[in-house]
PDB file of C-alpha atoms and ligand atoms in Angstrom:
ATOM      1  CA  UNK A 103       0.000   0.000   0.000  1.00 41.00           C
ATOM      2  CA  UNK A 104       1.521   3.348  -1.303  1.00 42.00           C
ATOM      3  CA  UNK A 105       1.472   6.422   1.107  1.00 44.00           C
ATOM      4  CA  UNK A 106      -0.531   9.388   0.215  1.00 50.00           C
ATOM      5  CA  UNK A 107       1.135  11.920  -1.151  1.00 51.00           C
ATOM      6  CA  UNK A 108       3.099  12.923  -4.685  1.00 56.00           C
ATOM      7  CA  UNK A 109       2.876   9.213  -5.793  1.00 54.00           C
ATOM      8  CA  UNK A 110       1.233   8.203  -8.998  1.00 59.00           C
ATOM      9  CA  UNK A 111      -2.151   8.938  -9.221  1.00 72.00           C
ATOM     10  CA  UNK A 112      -4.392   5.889 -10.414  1.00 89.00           C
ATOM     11  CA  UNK A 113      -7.641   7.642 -10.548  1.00 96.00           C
ATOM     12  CA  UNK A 114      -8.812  11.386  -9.963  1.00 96.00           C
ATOM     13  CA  UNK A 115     -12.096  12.234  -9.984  1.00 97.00           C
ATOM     14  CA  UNK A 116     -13.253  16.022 -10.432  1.00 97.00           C
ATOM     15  CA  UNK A 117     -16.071  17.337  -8.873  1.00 98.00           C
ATOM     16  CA  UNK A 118     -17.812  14.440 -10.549  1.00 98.00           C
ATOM     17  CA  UNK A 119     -22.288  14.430 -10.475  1.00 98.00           C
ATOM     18  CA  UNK A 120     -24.289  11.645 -11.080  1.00 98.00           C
ATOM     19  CA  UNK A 121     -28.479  11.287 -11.540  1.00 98.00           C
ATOM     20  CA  UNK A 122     -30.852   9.449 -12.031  1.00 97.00           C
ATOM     21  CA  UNK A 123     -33.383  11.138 -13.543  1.00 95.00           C
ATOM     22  CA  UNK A 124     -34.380  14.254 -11.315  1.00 94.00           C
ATOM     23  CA  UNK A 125     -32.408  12.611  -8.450  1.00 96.00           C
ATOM     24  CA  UNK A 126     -28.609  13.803  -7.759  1.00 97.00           C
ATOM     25  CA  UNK A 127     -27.108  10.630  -6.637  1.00 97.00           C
ATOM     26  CA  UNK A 128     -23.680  11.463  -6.500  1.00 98.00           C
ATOM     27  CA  UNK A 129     -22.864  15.597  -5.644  1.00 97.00           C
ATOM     28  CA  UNK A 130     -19.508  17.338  -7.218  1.00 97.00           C
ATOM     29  CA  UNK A 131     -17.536  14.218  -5.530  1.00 98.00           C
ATOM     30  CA  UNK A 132     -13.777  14.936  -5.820  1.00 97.00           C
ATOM     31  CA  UNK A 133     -11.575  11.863  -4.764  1.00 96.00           C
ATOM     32  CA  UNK A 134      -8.268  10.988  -5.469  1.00 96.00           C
ATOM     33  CA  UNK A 135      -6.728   7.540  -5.488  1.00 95.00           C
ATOM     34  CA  UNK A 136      -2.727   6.360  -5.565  1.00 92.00           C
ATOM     35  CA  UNK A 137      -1.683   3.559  -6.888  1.00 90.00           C
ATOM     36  CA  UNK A 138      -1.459   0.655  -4.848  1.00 89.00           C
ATOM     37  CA  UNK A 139      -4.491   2.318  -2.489  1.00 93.00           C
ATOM     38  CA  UNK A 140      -6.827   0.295  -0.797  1.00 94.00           C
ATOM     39  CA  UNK A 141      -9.950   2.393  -0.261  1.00 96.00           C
ATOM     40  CA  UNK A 142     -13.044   1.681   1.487  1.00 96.00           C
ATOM     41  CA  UNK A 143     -15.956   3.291   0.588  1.00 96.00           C
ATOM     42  CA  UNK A 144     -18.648   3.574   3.132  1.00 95.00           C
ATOM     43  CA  UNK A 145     -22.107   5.227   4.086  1.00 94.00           C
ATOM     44  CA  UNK A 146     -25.440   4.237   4.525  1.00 92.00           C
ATOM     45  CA  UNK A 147     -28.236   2.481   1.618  1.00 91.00           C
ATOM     46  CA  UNK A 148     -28.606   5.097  -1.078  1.00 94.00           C
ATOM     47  CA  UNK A 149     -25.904   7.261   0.069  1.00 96.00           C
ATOM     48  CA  UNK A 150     -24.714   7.190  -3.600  1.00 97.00           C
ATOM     49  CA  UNK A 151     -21.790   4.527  -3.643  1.00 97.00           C
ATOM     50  CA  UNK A 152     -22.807   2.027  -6.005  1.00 96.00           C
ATOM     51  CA  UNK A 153     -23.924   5.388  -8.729  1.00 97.00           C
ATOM     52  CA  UNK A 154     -20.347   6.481  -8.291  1.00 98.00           C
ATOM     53  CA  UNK A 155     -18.421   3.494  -8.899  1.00 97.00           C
ATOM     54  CA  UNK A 156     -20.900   2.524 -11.806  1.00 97.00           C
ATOM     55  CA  UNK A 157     -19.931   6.107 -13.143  1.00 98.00           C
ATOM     56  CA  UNK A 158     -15.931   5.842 -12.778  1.00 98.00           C
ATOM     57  CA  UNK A 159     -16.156   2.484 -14.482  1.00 97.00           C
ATOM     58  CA  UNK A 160     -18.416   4.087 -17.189  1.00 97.00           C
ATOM     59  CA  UNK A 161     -21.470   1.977 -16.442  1.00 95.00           C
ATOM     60  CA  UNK A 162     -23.213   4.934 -15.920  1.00 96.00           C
ATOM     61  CA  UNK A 163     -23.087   8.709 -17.418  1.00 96.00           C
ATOM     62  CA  UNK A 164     -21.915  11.038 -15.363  1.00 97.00           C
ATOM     63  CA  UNK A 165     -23.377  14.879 -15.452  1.00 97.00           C
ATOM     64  CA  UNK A 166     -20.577  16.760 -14.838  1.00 98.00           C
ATOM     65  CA  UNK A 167     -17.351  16.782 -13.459  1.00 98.00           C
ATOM     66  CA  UNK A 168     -14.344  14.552 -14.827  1.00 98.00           C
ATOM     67  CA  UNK A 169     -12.779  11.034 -14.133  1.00 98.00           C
ATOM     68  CA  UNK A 170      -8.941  10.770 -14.903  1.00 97.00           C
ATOM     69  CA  UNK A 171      -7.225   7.131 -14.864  1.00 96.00           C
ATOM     70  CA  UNK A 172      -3.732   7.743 -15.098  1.00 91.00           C
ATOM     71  CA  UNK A 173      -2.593  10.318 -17.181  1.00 91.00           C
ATOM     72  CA  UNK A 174      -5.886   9.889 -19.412  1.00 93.00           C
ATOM     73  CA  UNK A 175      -9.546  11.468 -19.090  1.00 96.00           C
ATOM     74  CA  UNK A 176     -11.814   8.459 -19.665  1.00 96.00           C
ATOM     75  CA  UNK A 177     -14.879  10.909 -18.662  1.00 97.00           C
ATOM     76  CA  UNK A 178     -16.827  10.151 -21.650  1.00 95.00           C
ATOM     77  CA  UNK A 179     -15.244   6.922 -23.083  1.00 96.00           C
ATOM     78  CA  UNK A 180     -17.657   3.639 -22.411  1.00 96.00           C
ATOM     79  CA  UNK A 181     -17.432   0.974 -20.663  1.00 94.00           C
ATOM     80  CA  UNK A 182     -15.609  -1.075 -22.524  1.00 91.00           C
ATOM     81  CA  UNK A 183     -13.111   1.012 -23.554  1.00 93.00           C
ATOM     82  CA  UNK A 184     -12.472   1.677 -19.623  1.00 94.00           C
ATOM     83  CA  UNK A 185     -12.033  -1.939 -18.805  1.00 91.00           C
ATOM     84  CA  UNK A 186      -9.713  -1.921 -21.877  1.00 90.00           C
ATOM     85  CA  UNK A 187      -7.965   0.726 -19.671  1.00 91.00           C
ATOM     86  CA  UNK A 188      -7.580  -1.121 -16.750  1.00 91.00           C
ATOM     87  CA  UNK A 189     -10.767  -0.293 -14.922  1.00 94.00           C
ATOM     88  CA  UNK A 190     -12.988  -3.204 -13.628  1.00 92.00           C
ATOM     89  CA  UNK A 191     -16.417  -3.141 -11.626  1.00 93.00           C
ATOM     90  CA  UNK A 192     -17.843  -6.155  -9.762  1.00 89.00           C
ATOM     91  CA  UNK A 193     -20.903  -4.641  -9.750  1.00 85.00           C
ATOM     92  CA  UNK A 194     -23.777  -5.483  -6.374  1.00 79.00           C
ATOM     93  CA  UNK A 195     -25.743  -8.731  -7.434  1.00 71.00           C
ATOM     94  CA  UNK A 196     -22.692 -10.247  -9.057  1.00 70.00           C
ATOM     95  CA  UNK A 197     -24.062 -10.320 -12.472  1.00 80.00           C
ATOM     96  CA  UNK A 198     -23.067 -13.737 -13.905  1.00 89.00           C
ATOM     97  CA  UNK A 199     -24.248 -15.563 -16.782  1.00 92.00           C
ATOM     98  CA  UNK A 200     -26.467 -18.326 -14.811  1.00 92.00           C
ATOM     99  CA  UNK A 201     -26.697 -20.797 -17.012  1.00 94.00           C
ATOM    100  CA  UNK A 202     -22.532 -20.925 -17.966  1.00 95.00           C
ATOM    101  CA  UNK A 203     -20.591 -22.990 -16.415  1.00 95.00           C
ATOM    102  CA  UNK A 204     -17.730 -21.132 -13.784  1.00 95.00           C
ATOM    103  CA  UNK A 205     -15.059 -21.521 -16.394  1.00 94.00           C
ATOM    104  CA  UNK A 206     -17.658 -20.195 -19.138  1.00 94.00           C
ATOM    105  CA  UNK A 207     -18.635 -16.954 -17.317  1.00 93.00           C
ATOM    106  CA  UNK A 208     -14.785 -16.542 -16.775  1.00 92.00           C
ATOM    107  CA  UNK A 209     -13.417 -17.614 -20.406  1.00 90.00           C
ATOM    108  CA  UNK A 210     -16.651 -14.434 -21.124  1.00 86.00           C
ATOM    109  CA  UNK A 211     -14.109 -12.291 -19.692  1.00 79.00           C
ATOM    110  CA  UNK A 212     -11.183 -13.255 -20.697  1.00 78.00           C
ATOM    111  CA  UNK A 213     -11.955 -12.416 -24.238  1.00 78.00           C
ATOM    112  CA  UNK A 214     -11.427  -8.699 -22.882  1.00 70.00           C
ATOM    113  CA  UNK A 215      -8.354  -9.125 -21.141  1.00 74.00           C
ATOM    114  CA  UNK A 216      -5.810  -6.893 -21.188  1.00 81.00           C
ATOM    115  CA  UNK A 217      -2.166  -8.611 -21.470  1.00 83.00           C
ATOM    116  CA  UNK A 218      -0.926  -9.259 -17.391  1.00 81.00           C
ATOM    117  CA  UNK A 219      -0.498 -11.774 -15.114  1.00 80.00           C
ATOM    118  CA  UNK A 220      -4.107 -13.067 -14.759  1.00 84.00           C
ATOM    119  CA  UNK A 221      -5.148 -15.570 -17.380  1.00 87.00           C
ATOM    120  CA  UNK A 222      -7.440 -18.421 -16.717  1.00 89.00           C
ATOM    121  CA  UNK A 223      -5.026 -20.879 -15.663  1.00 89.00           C
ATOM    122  CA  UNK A 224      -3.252 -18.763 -13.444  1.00 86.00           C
ATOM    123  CA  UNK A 225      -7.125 -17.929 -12.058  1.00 85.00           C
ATOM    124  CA  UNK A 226      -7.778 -21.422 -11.218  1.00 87.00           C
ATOM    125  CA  UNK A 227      -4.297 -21.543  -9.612  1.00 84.00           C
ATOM    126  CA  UNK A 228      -4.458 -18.790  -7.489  1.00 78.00           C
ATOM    127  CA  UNK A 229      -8.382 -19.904  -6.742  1.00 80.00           C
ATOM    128  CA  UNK A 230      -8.351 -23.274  -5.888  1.00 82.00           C
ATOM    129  CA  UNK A 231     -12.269 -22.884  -4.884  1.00 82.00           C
ATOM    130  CA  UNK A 232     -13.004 -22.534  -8.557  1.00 87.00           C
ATOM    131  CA  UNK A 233     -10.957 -25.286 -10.298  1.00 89.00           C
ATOM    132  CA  UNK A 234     -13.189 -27.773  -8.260  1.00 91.00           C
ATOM    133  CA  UNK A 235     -16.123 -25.807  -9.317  1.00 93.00           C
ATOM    134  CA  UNK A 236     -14.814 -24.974 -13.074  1.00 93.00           C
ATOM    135  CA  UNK A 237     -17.740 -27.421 -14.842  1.00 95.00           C
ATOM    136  CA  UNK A 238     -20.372 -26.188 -11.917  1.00 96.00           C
ATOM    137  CA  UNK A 239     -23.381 -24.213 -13.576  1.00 95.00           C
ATOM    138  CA  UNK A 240     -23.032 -20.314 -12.153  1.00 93.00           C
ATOM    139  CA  UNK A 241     -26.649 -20.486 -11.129  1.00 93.00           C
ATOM    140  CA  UNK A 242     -26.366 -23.658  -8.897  1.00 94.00           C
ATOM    141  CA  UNK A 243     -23.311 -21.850  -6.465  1.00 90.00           C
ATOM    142  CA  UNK A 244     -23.472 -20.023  -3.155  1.00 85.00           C
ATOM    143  CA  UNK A 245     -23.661 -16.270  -2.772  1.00 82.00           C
ATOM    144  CA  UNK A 246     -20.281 -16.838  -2.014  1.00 81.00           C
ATOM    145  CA  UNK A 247     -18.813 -18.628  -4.659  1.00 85.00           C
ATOM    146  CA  UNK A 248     -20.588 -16.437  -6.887  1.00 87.00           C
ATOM    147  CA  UNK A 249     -18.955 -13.236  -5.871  1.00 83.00           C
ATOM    148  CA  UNK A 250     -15.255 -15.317  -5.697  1.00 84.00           C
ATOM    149  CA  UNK A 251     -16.241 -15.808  -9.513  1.00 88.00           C
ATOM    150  CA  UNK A 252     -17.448 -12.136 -10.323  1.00 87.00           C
ATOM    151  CA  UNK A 253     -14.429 -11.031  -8.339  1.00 85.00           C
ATOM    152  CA  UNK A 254     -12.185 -13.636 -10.665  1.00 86.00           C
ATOM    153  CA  UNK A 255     -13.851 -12.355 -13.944  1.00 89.00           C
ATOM    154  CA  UNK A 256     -13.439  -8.972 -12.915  1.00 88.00           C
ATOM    155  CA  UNK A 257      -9.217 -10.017 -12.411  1.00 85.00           C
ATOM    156  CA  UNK A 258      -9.263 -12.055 -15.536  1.00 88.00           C
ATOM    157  CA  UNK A 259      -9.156  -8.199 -17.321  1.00 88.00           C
ATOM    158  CA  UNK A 260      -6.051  -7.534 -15.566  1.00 87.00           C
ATOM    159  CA  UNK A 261      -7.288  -4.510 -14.291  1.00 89.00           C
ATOM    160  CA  UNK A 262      -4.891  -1.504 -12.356  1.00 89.00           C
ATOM    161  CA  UNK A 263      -7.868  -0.296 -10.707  1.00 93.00           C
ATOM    162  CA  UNK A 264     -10.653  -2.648  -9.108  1.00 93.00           C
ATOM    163  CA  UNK A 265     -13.744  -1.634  -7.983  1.00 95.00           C
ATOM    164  CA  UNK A 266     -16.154  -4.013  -5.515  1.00 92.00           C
ATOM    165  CA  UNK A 267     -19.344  -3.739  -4.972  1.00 92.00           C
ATOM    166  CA  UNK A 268     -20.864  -4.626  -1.365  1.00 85.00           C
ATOM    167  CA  UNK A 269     -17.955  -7.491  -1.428  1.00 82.00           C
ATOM    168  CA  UNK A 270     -20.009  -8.984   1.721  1.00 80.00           C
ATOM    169  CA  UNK A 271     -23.368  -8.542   1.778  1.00 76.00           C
ATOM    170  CA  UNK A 272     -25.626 -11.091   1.957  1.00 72.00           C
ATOM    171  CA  UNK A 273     -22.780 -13.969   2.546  1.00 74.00           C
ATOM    172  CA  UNK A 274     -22.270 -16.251   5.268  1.00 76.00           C
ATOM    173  CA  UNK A 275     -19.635 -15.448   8.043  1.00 80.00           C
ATOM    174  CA  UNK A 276     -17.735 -18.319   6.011  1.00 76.00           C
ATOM    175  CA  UNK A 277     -18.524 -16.492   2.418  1.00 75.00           C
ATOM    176  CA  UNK A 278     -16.805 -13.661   3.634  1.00 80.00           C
ATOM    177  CA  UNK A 279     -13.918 -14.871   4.412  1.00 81.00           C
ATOM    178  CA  UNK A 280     -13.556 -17.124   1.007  1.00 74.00           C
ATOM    179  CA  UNK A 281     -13.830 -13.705  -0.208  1.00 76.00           C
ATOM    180  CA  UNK A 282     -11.839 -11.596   1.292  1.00 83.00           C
ATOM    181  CA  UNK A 283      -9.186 -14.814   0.876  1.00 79.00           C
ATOM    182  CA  UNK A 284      -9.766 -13.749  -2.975  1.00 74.00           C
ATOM    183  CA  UNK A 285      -8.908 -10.100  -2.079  1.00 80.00           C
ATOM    184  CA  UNK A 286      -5.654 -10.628  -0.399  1.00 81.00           C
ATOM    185  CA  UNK A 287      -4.850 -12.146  -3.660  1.00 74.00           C
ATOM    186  CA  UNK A 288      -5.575  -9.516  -5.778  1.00 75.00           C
ATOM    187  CA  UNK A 289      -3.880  -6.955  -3.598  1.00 79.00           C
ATOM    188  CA  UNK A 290      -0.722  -8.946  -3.881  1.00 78.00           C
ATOM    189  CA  UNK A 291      -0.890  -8.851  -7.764  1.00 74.00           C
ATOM    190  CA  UNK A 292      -0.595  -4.966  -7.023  1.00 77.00           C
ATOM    191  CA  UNK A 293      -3.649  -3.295  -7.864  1.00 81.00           C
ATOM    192  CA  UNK A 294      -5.338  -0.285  -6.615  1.00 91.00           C
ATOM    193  CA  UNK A 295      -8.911  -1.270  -4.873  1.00 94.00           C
ATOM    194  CA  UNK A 296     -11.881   0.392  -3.827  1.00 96.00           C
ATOM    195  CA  UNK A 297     -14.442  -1.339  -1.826  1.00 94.00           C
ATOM    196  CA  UNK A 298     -17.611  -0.747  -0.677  1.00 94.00           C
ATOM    197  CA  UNK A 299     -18.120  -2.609   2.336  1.00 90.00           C
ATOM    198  CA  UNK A 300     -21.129  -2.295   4.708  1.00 87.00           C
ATOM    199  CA  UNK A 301     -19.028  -3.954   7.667  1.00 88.00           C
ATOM    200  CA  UNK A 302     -17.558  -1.211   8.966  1.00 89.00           C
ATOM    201  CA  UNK A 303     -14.901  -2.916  10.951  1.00 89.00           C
ATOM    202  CA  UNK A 304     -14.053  -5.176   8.067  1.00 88.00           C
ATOM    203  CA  UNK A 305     -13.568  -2.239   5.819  1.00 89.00           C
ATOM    204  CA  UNK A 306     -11.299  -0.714   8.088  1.00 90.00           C
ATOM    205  CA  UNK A 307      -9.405  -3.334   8.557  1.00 89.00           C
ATOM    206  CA  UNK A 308      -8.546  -4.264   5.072  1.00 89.00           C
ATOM    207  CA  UNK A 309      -8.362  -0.749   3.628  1.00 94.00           C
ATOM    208  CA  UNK A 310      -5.671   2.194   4.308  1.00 94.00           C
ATOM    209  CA  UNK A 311      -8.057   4.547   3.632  1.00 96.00           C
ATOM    210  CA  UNK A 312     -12.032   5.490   4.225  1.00 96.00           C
ATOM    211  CA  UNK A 313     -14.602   7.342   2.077  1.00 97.00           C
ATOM    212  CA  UNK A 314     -17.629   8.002   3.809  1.00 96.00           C
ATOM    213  CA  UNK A 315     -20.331   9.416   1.264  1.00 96.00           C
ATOM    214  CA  UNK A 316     -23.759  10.809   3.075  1.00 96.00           C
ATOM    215  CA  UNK A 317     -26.339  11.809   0.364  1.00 95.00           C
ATOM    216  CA  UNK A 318     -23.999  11.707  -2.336  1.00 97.00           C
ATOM    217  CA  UNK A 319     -21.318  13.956  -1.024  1.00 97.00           C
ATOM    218  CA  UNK A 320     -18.089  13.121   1.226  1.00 97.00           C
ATOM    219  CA  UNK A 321     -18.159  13.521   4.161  1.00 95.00           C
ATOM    220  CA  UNK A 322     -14.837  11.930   5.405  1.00 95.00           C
ATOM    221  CA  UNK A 323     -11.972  11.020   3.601  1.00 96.00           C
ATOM    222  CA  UNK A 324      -9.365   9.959   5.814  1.00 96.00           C
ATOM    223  CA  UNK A 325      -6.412   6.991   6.446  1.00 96.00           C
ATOM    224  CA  UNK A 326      -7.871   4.213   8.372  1.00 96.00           C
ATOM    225  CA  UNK A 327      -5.306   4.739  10.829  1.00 95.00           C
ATOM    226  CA  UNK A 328      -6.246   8.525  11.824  1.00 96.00           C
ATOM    227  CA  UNK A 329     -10.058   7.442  12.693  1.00 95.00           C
ATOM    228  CA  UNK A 330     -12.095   5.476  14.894  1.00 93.00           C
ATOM    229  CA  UNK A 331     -14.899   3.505  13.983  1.00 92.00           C
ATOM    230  CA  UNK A 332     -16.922   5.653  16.036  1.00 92.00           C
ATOM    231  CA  UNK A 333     -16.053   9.076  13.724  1.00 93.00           C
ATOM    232  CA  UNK A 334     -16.910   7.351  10.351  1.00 93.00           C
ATOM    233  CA  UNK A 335     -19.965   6.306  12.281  1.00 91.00           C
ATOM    234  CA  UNK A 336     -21.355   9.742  13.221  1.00 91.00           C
ATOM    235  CA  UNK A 337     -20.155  10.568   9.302  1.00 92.00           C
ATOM    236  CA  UNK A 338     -22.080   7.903   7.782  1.00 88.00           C
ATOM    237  CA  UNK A 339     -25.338   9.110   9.813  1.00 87.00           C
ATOM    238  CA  UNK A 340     -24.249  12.773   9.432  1.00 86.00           C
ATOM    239  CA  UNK A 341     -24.084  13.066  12.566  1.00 81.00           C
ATOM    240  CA  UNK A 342     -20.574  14.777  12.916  1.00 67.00           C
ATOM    241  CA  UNK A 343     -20.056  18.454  13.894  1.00 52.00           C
ATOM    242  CA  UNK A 344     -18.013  18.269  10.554  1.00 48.00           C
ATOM    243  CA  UNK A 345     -19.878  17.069   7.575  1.00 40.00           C
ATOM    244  CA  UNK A 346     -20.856  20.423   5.731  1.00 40.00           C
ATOM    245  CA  UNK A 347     -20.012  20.478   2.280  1.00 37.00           C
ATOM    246  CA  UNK A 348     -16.254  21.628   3.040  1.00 35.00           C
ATOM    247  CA  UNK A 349     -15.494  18.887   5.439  1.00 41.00           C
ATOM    248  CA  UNK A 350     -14.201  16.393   2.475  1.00 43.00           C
ATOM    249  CA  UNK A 351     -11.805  18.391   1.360  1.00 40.00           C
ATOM    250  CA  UNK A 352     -10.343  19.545   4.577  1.00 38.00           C
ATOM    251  CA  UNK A 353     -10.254  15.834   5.702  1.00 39.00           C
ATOM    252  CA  UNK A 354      -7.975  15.178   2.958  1.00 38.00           C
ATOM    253  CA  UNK A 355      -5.601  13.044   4.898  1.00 36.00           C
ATOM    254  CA  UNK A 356      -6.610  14.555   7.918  1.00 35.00           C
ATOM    255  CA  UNK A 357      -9.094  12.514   9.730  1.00 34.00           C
ATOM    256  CA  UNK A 358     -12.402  14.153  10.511  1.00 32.00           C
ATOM    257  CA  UNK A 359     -11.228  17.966  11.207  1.00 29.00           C
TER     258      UNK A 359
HETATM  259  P1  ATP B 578     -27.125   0.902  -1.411  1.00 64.22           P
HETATM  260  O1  ATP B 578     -26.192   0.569  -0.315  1.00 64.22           O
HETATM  261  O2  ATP B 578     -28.562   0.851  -0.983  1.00 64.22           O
HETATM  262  O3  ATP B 578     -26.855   0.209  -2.711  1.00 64.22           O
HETATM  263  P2  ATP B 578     -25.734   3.216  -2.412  1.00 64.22           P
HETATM  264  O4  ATP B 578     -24.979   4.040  -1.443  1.00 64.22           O
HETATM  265  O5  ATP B 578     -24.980   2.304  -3.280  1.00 64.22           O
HETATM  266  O6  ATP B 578     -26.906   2.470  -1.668  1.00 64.22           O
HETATM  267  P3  ATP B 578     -26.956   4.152  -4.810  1.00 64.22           P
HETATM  268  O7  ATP B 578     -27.463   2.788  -5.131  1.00 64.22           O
HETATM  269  O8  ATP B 578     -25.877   4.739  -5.633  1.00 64.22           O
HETATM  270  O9  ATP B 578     -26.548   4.257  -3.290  1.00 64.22           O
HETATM  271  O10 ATP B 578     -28.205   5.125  -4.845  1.00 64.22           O
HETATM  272  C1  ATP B 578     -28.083   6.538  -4.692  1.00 64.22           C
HETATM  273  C2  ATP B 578     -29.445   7.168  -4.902  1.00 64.22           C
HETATM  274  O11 ATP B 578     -29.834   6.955  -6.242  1.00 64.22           O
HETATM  275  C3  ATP B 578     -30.552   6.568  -4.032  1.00 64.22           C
HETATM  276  O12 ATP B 578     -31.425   7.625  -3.672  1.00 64.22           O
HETATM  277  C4  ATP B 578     -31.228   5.592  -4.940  1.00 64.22           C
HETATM  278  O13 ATP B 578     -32.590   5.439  -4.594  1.00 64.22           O
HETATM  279  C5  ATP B 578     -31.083   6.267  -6.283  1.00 64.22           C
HETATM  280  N1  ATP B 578     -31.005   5.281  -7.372  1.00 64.22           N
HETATM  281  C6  ATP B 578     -30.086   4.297  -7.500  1.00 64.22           C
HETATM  282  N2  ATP B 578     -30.288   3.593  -8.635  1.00 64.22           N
HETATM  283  C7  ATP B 578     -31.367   4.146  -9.238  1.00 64.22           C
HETATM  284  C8  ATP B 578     -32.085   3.891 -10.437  1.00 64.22           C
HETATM  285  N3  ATP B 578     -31.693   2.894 -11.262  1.00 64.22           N
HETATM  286  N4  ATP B 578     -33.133   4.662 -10.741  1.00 64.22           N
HETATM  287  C9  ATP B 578     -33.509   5.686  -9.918  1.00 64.22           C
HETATM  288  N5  ATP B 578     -32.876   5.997  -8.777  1.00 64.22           N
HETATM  289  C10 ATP B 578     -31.828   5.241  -8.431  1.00 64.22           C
END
């Protein structure tokens, strides 16, 4: 994990909006991400996390504002051209193709891969869960298994910059950790993660940073290290003396000023 600082940027997002319709889901968000960062990204159900990931990985349009990956603006280019890039989303709800087999919702990815480390075979060897299930229909796996495979596909890309949807919700206690099992593997490949994680403690222990969105602004931005669970708390149910519309900025590796 990179400290914060002058270090290569992986993503920077610009005052970045996001609607749906007449609703402003995500408000003039600025964030900016290093390579190497692990971010969590937390706040409560329709705070607006799931609308901004969807927009930086071009899944959905943003309204204004700017998202830079690397030394490129990918604002405006779609989806696929992003993953192309190096950006991939495992979106909420996992998304596979239920009646393909595990290897034939992975080999669905693959076709897209950028040239890296992560091919199929080196998939099944760093995921030993899915070479047993490799011939098992998608639809007939656990919630689990399931996101171990959406997190897989999402690898097979060899993306820089991963972004994960609610990686535990809904999952067993044992789910969880399968998962998370994948995670540590894709953080030792090297690539820059952010993660929206409704376990608070769970976030902050995997990630060196935390994003707290509240109605589609930031409210926090701060290293794990420099908060306590109970401060992103009171920012997640805007209850802090310091979530006006400044507070994001001046948190900027600050804690909650
Ligand atoms: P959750 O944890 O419940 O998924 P979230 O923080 O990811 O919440 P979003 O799903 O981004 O939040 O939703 C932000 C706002 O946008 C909410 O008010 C939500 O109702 C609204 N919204 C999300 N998706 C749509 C949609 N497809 N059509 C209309 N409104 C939507």
């Amino acid at each position: 994990m990179s400290a914060r600082g002058d270090g290569p940027k992986a993503l920077r997002v610009e005052s970045l909006t996001a609607r749906h319709g007449l609703l402003t889901a995500v408000r003039e968000v600025s964030l900016t991400v290093d390579d190497g960062e692990v971010v969590a990204l937390v706040g409560a159900n329709g705070a607006g996390k799931s609308t901004l990931l969807r927009t930086i990985a071009g899944a959905h349009p943003s309204a204004a504002g700017a998202i830079h990956f690397g030394a490129d603006d990918v604002t405006t280019r779609p989806a696929h051209q992003r993953v192309a890039d190096g950006i991939a989303l495992v979106p909420e709800g996992r998304r596979l193709f239920p009646d393909l087999t595990v290897e034939e919702n992975l080999l669905v990815a693959a076709r897209r891969a950028r040239p890296g480390p992560w091919r199929l075979d080196t998939i099944l060897a760093a995921f030993p869960m899915l070479a047993e299930l490799r011939g098992r229909r998608a639809a007939a796996l656990s919630g689990g298994q399931q996101q171990a495979v959406s997190i897989a596909r999402a690898l097979l890309t060899n993306p820089r910059l991963l972004l994960v949807d609610e990686v535990s919700l809904g999952l067993s206690p044992v789910a969880v950790e399968t998962v998370y099992a994948s995670l540590a593997t894709v953080l030792r490949s090297g690539a820059t993660l952010i993660l929206v994680e409704q376990d608070l403690q769970r976030a902050m222990s995997v990630a060196g940073r935390v994003v707290c969105l509240l109605e589609g602004r930031i409210v926090l931005d701060a290293p794990t290290a420099d908060v306590t669970r109970e401060q992103v708390t009171e920012a997640y149910f805007g209850l802090s003396r310091t979530t006006g519309g400044a507070a994001a900025d001046s948190t900027r590796g600050g804690g909650v000023s």
